[in-house]
Short mmCIF file of C-alpha atoms in Angstrom, two decimals:
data_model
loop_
_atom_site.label_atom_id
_atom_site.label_comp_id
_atom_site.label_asym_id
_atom_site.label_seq_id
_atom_site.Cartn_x
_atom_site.Cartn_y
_atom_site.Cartn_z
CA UNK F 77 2.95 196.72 8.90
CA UNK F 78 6.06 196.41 6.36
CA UNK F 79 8.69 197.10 8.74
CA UNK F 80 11.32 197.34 5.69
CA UNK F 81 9.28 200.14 4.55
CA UNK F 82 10.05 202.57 7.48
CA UNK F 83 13.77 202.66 6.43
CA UNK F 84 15.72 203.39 9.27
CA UNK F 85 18.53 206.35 10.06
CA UNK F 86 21.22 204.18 9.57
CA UNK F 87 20.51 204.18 5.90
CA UNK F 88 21.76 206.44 3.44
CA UNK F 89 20.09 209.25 1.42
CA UNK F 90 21.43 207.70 -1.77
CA UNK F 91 23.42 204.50 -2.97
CA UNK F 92 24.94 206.70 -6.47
CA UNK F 93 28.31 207.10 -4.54
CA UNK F 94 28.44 203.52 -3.41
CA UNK F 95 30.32 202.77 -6.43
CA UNK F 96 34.49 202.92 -7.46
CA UNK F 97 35.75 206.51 -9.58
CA UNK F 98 36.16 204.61 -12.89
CA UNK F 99 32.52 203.69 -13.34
CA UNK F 100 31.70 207.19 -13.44
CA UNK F 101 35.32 207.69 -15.63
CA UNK F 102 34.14 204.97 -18.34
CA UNK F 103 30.91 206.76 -18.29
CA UNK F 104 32.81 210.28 -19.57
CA UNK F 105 34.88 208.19 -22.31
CA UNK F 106 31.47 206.59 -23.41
CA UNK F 107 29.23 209.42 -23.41
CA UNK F 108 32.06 211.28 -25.55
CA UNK F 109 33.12 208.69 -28.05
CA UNK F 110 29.40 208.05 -28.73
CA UNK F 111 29.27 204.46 -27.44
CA UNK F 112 27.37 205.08 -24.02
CA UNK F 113 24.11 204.37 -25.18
CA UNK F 114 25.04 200.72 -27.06
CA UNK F 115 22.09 198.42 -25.72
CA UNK F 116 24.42 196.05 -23.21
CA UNK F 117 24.28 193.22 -20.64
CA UNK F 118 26.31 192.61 -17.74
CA UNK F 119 26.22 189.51 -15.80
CA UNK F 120 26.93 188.50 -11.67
CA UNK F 121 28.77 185.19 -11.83
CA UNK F 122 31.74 183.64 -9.77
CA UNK F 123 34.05 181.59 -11.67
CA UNK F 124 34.64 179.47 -8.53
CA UNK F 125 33.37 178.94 -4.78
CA UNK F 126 35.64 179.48 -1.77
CA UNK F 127 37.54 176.47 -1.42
CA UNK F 128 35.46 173.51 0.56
CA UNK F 129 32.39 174.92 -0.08
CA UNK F 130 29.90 172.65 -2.07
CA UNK F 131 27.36 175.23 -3.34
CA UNK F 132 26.89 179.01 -2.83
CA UNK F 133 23.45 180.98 -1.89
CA UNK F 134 22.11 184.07 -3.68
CA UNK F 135 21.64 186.32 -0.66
CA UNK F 136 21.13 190.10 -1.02
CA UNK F 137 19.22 190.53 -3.71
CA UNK F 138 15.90 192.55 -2.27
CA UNK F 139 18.77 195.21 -0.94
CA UNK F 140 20.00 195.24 -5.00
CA UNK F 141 16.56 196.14 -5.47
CA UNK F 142 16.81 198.62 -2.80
CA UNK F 143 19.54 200.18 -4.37
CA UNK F 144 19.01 200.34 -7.57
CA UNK F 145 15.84 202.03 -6.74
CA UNK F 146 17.75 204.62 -4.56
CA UNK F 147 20.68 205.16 -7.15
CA UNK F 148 20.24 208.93 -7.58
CA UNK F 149 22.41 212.16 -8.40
CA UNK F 150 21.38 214.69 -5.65
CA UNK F 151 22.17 218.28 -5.62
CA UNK F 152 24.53 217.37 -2.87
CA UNK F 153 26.22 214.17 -4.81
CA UNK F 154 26.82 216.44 -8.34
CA UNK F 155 28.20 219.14 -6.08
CA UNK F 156 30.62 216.86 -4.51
CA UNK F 157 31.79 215.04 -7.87
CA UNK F 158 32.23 218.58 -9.34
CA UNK F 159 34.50 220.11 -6.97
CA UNK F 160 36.87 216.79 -7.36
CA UNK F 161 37.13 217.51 -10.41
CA UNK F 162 35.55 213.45 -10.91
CA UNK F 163 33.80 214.41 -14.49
CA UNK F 164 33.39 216.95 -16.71
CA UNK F 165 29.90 218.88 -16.90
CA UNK F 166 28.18 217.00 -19.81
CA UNK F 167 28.85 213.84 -17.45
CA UNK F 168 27.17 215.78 -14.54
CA UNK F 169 24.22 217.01 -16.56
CA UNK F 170 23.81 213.31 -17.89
CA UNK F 171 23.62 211.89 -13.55
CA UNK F 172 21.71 214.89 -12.82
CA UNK F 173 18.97 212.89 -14.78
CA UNK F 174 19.82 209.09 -13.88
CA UNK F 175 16.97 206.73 -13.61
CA UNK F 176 17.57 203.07 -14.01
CA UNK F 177 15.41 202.23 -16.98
CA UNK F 178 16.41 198.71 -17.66
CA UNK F 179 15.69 194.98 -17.06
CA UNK F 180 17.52 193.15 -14.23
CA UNK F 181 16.63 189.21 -14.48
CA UNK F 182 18.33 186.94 -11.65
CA UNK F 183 18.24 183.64 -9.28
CA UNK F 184 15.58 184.18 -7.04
CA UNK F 185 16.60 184.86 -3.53
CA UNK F 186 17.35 181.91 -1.56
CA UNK F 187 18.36 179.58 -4.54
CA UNK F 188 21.75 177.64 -4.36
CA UNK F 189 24.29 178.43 -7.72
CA UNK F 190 27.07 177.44 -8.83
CA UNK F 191 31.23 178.46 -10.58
CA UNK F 192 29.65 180.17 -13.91
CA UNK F 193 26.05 180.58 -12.70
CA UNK F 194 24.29 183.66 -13.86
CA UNK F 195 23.38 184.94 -10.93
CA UNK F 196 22.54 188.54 -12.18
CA UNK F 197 21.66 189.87 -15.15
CA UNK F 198 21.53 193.24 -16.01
CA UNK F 199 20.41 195.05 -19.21
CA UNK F 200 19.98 198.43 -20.81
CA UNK F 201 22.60 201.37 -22.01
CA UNK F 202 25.73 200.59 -21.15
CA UNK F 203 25.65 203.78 -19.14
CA UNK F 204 23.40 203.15 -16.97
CA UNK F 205 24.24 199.27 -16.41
CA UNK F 206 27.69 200.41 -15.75
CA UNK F 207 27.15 202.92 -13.14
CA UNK F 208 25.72 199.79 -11.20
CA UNK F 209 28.65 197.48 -10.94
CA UNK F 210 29.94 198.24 -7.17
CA UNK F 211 27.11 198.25 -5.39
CA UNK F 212 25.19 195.35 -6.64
CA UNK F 213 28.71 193.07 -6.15
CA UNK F 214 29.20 195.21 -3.29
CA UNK F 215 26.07 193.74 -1.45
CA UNK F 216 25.85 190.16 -3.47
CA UNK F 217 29.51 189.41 -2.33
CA UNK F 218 28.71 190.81 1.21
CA UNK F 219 25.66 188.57 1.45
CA UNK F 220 25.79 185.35 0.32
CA UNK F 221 28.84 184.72 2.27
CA UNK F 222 27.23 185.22 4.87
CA UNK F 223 23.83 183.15 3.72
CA UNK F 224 26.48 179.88 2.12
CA UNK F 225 28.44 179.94 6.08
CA UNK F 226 24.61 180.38 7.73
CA UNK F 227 23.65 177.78 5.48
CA UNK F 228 26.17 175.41 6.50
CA UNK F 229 25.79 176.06 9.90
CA UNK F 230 21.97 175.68 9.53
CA UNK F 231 23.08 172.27 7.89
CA UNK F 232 25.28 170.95 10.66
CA UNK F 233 22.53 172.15 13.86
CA UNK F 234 19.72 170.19 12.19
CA UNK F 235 16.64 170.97 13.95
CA UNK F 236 18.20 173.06 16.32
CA UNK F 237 17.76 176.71 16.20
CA UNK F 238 20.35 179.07 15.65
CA UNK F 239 21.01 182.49 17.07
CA UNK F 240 22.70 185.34 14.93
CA UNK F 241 24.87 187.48 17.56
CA UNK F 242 27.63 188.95 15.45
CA UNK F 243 26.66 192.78 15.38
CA UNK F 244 29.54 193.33 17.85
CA UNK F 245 31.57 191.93 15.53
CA UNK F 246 31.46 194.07 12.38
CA UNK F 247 30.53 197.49 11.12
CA UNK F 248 27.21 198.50 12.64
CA UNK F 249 25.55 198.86 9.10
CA UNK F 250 26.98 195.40 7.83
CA UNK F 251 25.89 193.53 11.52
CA UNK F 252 22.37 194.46 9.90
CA UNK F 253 22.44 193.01 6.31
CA UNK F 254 24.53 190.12 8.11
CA UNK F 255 21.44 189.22 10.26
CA UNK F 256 19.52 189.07 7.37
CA UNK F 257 21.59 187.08 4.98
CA UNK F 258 22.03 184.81 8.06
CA UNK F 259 18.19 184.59 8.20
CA UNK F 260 18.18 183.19 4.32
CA UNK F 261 20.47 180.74 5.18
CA UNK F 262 18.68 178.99 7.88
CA UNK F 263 18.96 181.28 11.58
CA UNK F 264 15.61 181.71 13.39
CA UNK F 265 16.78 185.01 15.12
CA UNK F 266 18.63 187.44 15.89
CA UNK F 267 20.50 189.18 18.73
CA UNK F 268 20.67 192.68 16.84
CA UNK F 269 17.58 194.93 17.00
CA UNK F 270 17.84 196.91 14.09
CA UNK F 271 17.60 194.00 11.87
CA UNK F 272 14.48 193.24 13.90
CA UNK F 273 13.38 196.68 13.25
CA UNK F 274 14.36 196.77 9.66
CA UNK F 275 13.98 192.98 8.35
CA UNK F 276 11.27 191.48 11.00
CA UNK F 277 13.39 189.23 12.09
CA UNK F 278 12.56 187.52 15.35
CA UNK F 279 15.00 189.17 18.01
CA UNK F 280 15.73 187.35 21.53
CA UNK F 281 18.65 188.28 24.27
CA UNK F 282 18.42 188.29 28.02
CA UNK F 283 21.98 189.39 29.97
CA UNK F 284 25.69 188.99 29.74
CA UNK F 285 28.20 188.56 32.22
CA UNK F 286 28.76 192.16 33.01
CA UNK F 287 25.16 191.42 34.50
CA UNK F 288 25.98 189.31 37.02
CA UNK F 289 29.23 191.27 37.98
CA UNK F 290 27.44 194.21 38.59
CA UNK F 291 25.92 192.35 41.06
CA UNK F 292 26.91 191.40 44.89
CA UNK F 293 26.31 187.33 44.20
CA UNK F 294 25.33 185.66 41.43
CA UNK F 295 22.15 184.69 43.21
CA UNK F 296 20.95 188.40 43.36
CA UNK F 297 21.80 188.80 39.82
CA UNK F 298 19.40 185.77 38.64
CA UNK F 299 17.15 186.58 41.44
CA UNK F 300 16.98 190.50 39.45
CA UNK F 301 16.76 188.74 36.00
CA UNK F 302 13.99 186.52 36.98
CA UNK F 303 11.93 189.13 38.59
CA UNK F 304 12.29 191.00 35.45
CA UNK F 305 11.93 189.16 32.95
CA UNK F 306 10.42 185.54 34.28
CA UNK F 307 10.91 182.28 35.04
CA UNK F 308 11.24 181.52 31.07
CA UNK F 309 14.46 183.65 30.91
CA UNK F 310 17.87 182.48 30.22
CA UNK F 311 20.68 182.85 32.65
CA UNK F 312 23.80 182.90 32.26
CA UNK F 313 26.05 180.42 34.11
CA UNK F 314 29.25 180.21 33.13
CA UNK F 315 30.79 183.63 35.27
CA UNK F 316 32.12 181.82 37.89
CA UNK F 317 31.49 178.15 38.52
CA UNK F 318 29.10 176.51 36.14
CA UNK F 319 27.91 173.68 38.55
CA UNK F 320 27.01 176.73 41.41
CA UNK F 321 25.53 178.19 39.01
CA UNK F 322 23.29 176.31 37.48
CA UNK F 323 22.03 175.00 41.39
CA UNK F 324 21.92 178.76 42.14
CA UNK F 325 19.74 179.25 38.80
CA UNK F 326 17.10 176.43 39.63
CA UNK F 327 16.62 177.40 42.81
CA UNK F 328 15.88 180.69 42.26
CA UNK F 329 13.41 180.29 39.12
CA UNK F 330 12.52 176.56 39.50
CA UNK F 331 12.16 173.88 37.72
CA UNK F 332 10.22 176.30 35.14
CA UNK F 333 13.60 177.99 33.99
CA UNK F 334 13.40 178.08 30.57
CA UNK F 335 17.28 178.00 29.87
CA UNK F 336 20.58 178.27 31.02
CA UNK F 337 23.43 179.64 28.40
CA UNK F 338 27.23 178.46 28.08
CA UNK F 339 29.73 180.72 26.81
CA UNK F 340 33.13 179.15 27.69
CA UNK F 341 34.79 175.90 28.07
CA UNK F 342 34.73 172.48 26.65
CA UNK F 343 31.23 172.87 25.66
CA UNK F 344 31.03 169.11 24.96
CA UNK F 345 31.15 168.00 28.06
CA UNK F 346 30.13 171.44 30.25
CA UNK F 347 26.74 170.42 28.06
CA UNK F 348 26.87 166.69 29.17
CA UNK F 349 27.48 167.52 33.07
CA UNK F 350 24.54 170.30 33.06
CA UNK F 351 21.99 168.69 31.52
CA UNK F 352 22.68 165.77 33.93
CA UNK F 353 22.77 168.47 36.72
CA UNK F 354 19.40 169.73 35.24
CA UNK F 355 17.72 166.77 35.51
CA UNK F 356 18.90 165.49 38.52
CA UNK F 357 17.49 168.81 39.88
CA UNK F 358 14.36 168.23 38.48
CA UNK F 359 14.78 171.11 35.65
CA UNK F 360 13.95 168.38 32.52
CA UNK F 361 12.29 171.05 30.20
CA UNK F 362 15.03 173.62 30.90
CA UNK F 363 17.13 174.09 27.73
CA UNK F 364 20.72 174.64 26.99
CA UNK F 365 22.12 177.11 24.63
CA UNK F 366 26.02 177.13 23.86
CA UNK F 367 27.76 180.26 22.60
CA UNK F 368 31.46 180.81 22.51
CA UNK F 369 33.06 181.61 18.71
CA UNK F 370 31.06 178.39 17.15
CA UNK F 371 31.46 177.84 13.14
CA UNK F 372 29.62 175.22 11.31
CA UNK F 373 32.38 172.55 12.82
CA UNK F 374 32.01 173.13 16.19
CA UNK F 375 28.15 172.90 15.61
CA UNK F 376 28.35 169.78 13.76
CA UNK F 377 31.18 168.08 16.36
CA UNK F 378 27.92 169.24 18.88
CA UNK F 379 25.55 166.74 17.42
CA UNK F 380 25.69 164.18 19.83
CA UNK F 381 25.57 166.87 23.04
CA UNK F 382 22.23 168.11 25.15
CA UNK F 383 22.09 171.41 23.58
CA UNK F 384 18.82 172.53 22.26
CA UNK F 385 20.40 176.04 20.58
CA UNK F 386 23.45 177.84 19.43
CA UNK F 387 24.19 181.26 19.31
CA UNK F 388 27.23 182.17 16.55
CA UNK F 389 28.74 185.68 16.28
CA UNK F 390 31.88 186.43 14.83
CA UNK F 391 32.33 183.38 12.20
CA UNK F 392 28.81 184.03 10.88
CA UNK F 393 29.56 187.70 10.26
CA UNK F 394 32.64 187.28 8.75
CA UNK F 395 31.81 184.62 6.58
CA UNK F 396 33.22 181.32 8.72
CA UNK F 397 36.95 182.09 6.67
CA UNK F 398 35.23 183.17 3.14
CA UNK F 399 33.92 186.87 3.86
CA UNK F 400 33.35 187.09 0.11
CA UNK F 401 32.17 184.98 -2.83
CA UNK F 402 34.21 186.74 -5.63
CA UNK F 403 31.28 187.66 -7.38
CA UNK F 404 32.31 189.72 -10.49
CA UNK F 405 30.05 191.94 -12.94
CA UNK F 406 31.22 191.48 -16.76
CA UNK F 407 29.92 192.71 -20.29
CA UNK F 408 28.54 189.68 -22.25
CA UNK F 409 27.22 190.93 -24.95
CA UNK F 410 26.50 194.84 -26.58
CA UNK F 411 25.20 196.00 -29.53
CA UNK F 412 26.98 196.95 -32.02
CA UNK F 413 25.63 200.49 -32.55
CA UNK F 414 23.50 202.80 -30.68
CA UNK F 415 20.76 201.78 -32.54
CA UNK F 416 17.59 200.34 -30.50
CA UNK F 417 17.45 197.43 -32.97
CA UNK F 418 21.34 196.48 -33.05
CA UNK F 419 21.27 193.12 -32.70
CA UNK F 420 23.56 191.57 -29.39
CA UNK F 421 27.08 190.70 -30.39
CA UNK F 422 28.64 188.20 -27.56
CA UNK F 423 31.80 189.49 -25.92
CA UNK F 424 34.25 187.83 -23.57
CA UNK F 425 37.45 189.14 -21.63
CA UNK F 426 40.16 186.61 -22.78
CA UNK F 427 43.62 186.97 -20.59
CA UNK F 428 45.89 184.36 -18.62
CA UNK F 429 45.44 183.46 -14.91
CA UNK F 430 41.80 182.35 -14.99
CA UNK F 431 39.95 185.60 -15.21
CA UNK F 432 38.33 184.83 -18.43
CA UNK F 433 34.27 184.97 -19.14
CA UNK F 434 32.17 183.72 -21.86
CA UNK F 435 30.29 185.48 -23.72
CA UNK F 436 26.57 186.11 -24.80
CA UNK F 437 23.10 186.64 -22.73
CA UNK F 438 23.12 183.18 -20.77
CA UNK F 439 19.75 181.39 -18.76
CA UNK F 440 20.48 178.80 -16.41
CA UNK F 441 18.69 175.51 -15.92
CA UNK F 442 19.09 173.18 -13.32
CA UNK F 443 18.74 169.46 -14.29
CA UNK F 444 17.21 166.96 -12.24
CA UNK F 445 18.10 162.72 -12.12
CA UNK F 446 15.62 160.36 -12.19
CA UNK F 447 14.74 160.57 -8.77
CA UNK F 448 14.44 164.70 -8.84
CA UNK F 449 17.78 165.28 -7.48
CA UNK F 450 19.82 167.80 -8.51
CA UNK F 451 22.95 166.42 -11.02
CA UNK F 452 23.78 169.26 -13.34
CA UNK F 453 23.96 173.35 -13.54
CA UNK F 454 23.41 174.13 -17.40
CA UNK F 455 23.74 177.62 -18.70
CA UNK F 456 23.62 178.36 -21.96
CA UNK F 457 23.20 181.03 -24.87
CA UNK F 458 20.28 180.65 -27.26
CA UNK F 459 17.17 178.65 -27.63
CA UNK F 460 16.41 177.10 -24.28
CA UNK F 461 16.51 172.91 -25.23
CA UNK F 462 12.88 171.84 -24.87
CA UNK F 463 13.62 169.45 -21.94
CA UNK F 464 14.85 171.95 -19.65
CA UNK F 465 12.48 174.83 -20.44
CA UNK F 466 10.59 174.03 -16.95
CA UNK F 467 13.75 174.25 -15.01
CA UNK F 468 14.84 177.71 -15.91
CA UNK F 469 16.53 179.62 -12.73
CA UNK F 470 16.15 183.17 -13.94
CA UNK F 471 13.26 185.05 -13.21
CA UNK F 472 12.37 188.76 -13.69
CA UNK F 473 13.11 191.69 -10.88
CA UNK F 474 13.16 194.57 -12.80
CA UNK F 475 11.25 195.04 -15.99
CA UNK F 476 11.57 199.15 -17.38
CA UNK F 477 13.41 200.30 -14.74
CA UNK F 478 10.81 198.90 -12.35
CA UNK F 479 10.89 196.63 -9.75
CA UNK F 480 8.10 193.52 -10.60
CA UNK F 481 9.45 191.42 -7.83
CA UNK F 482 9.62 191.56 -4.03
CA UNK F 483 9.39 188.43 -1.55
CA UNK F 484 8.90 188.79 2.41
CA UNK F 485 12.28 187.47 4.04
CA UNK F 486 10.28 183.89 5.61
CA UNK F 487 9.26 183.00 1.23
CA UNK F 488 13.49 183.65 0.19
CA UNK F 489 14.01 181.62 3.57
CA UNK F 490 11.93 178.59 2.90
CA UNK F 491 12.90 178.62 -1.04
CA UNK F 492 16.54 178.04 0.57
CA UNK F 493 15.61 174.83 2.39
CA UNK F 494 14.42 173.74 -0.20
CA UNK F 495 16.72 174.00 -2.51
CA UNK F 496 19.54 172.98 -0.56
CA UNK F 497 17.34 169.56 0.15
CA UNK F 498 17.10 169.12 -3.75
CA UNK F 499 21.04 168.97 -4.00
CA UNK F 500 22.79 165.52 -3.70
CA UNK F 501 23.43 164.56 0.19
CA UNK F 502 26.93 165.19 -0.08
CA UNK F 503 26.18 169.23 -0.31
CA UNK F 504 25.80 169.45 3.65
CA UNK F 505 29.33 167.31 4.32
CA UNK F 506 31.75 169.98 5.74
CA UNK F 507 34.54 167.93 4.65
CA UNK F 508 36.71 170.00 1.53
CA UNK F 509 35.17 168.84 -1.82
CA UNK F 510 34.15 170.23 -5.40
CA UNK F 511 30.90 172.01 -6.44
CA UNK F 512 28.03 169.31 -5.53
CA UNK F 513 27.14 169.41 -9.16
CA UNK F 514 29.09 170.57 -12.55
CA UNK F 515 28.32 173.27 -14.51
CA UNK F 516 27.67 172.24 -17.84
CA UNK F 517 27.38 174.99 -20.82
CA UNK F 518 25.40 175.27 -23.81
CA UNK F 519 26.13 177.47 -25.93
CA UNK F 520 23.27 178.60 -29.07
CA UNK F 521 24.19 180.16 -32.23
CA UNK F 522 23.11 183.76 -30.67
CA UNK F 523 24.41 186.19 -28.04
CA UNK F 524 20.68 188.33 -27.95
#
């Protein structure tokens, strides 16, 4: 079963008023000056990463797809945009009608990009490529900040496994798409159950400390635990004193206790003393997991320490300091009429203060060294040069207003790892650096 086809009630009847007033405003101007229906393309790029960071990750894009597929003017959406007065009634006649009937090319899910990639590419009217602007940045920005700090995280825990527990820390419907973008970047589970329910994502949790204060000792509140759930369970053992605690944990499940959890402390050395505590009580296969506000730097400074799993909340969710990834959505090129066969003229925003674009309907290639290693990001307009036609990063999600393209979560996952191990070494250093590789552009003698 395709659990991401059951929806859940947390989602919304439509994504049409996930979007900012002036969309729908340029739409009115456009559809009365005659220019609304100029064939046009708008492109997802960031003209830098948040500062440190040594590559990005395209996160979010199956929930584009989502969206775009749910973008619809319901009785209940006109009748609200009417009686504000939003648009005039030719506007509202032209929603009552909307259906996405363009192309939408992009990085696959998963893949790494860089300041200038085009991540996104969407094409059709200019109404109806317009009207899509919020929510496609809305969720892009949302989620690969989340995937590029899970990624680095990922990174520093090696083959250690990483638990996503940051619904607690967010809105309830963004804890969700969180726990999936987290799952692109590299986490093996989550704590949250609707992202279970809605992504298939492997969910795990046992009991907090209110668990063991309920309780009259902590002995009767591991002695409860295991009963209920096993000796394999994790207790918690950092309430009162950790060294009790974990005596008072072995004892009661054994040397089969599958894991005791730390949530406080100088985890460094609370790890050291317990797994020597562990073993000394002849609990050798029991593991540690470590909690407690961890980013990708307390992970990494972790290396060295007995812990066989972190669990990361609230820097996770909110993007380990970068909660965005300044994703824009420009207009690179339109035509110059309304005319199917108008050919593409390029078009740029030029202004002061580093907001400018360049113009013209771009691909992206990816050169490789000698040795198959990442060394360059080349985007360009025109022909494609011969010896980078196999590298091409842009692939087809949307042909007709369709969508040709949709990948279970574990195929974007793995197509992350292995990007990320085609970049130079230096990509996973947490240290503050440039963009692993430049961005080099190309530019042909065409914007179409």
């Amino acid at each position: 079963m395709n659990t991401a086809d059951l929806g859940l009630p947390v989602e919304v009847p439509s994504t049409a008023l996930f979007t900012d007033q002036y969309e729908l405003t340029m739409l009115q101007a456009a559809l009365k000056a005659g220019t609304a229906e100029r064939r046009s393309v708008f492109e997802v790029f960031t003209r830098r990463l948040p500062d440190g960071r040594r590559y990005g990750v395209v996160a979010g894009t199956g929930r584009v797809l989502d969206a775009v597929e749910n973008f619809r003017f319901d009785r209940d959406v006109l009748g609200f945009l009417r009686e504000r007065h939003v648009v005039d009634e030719q506007t509202l006649d032209w929603l009552a009608g909307y259906r996405f009937s363009g192309d939408i090319w992009g990085y696959p899910e998963g893949e790494v990009y860089f300041p200038g990639s085009p991540i996104l590419r969407v094409e059709g009217s200019f109404a109806e490529c317009v009207l899509l602007e919020t929510v496609i940045l809305s969720i892009l920005n949302h989620d690969s900040a989340i995937a590029a700090a899970a990624s680095r995280m990922s990174s520093a825990a090696g083959d250690r496994p990483l638990i996503e527990m940051g619904a607690r820390r967010t809105h309830e419907l963004a804890a969700v798409a969180a726990s999936r973008a987290a799952y692109v970047g590299g986490f093996a589970s989550t704590s949250d159950l609707a992202a279970g329910f809605r992504y298939n994502i492997p969910t795990v949790g046992t009991s907090a400390h209110a668990f063991t204060l309920l309780h009259d000792s902590e002995r009767d509140a591991f002695r409860a635990q295991v009963d209920s759930l096993g000796r394999g369970t994790t207790l918690l053992v950092d309430t009162y004193d950790v060294t009790e605690a974990v005596r008072t944990a072995v004892e009661t499940a054994g040397p089969e206790l599958g894991a005791v959890r730390i949530d406080s402390g100088d985890l460094l050395l609370v790890a050291h003393r317990v797994r020597q505590q562990l073993d000394e009580l002849g609990a050798r296969d029991t593991k540690i997991i470590v909690t407690s506000d961890l980013d990708e730097y307390a992970i990494a400074s972790l290396a060295a320490a007995p812990v066989d799993a972190y669990g990361v909340g609230t820097q996770l969710v909110t993007g380990s300091g970068h909660p965005t990834a300044s994703m824009v959505y420009k207009l690179v090129a339109r035509a110059a009429s309304a005319d199917p066969d108008a050919p593409l003229v390029p078009v740029a925003k030029k202004s002061s203060g580093g907001k400018t674009s360049v113009g013209g309907r771009k691909w992206a290639a990816r050169r490789l060294d000698e040795d198959g290693v990442a060394e360059a990001e080349v985007v360009g307009t025109g022909p494609v040069p011969e010896e980078l036609a196999g590298r091409q990063l842009l692939v087809e999600l949307v042909r007709g207003g369709e969508v040709v393209r949709r990948e279970p979560l574990d195929t974007v996952r793995d197509r992350h790892a292995a990007a990320r191990a085609n970049l130079p070494l230096s990509a996973t250093q947490l240290s503050r650096g440039e963009p692993v590789i430049p961005t080099e552009y190309a530019h042909g003698p065409s914007g179409s």
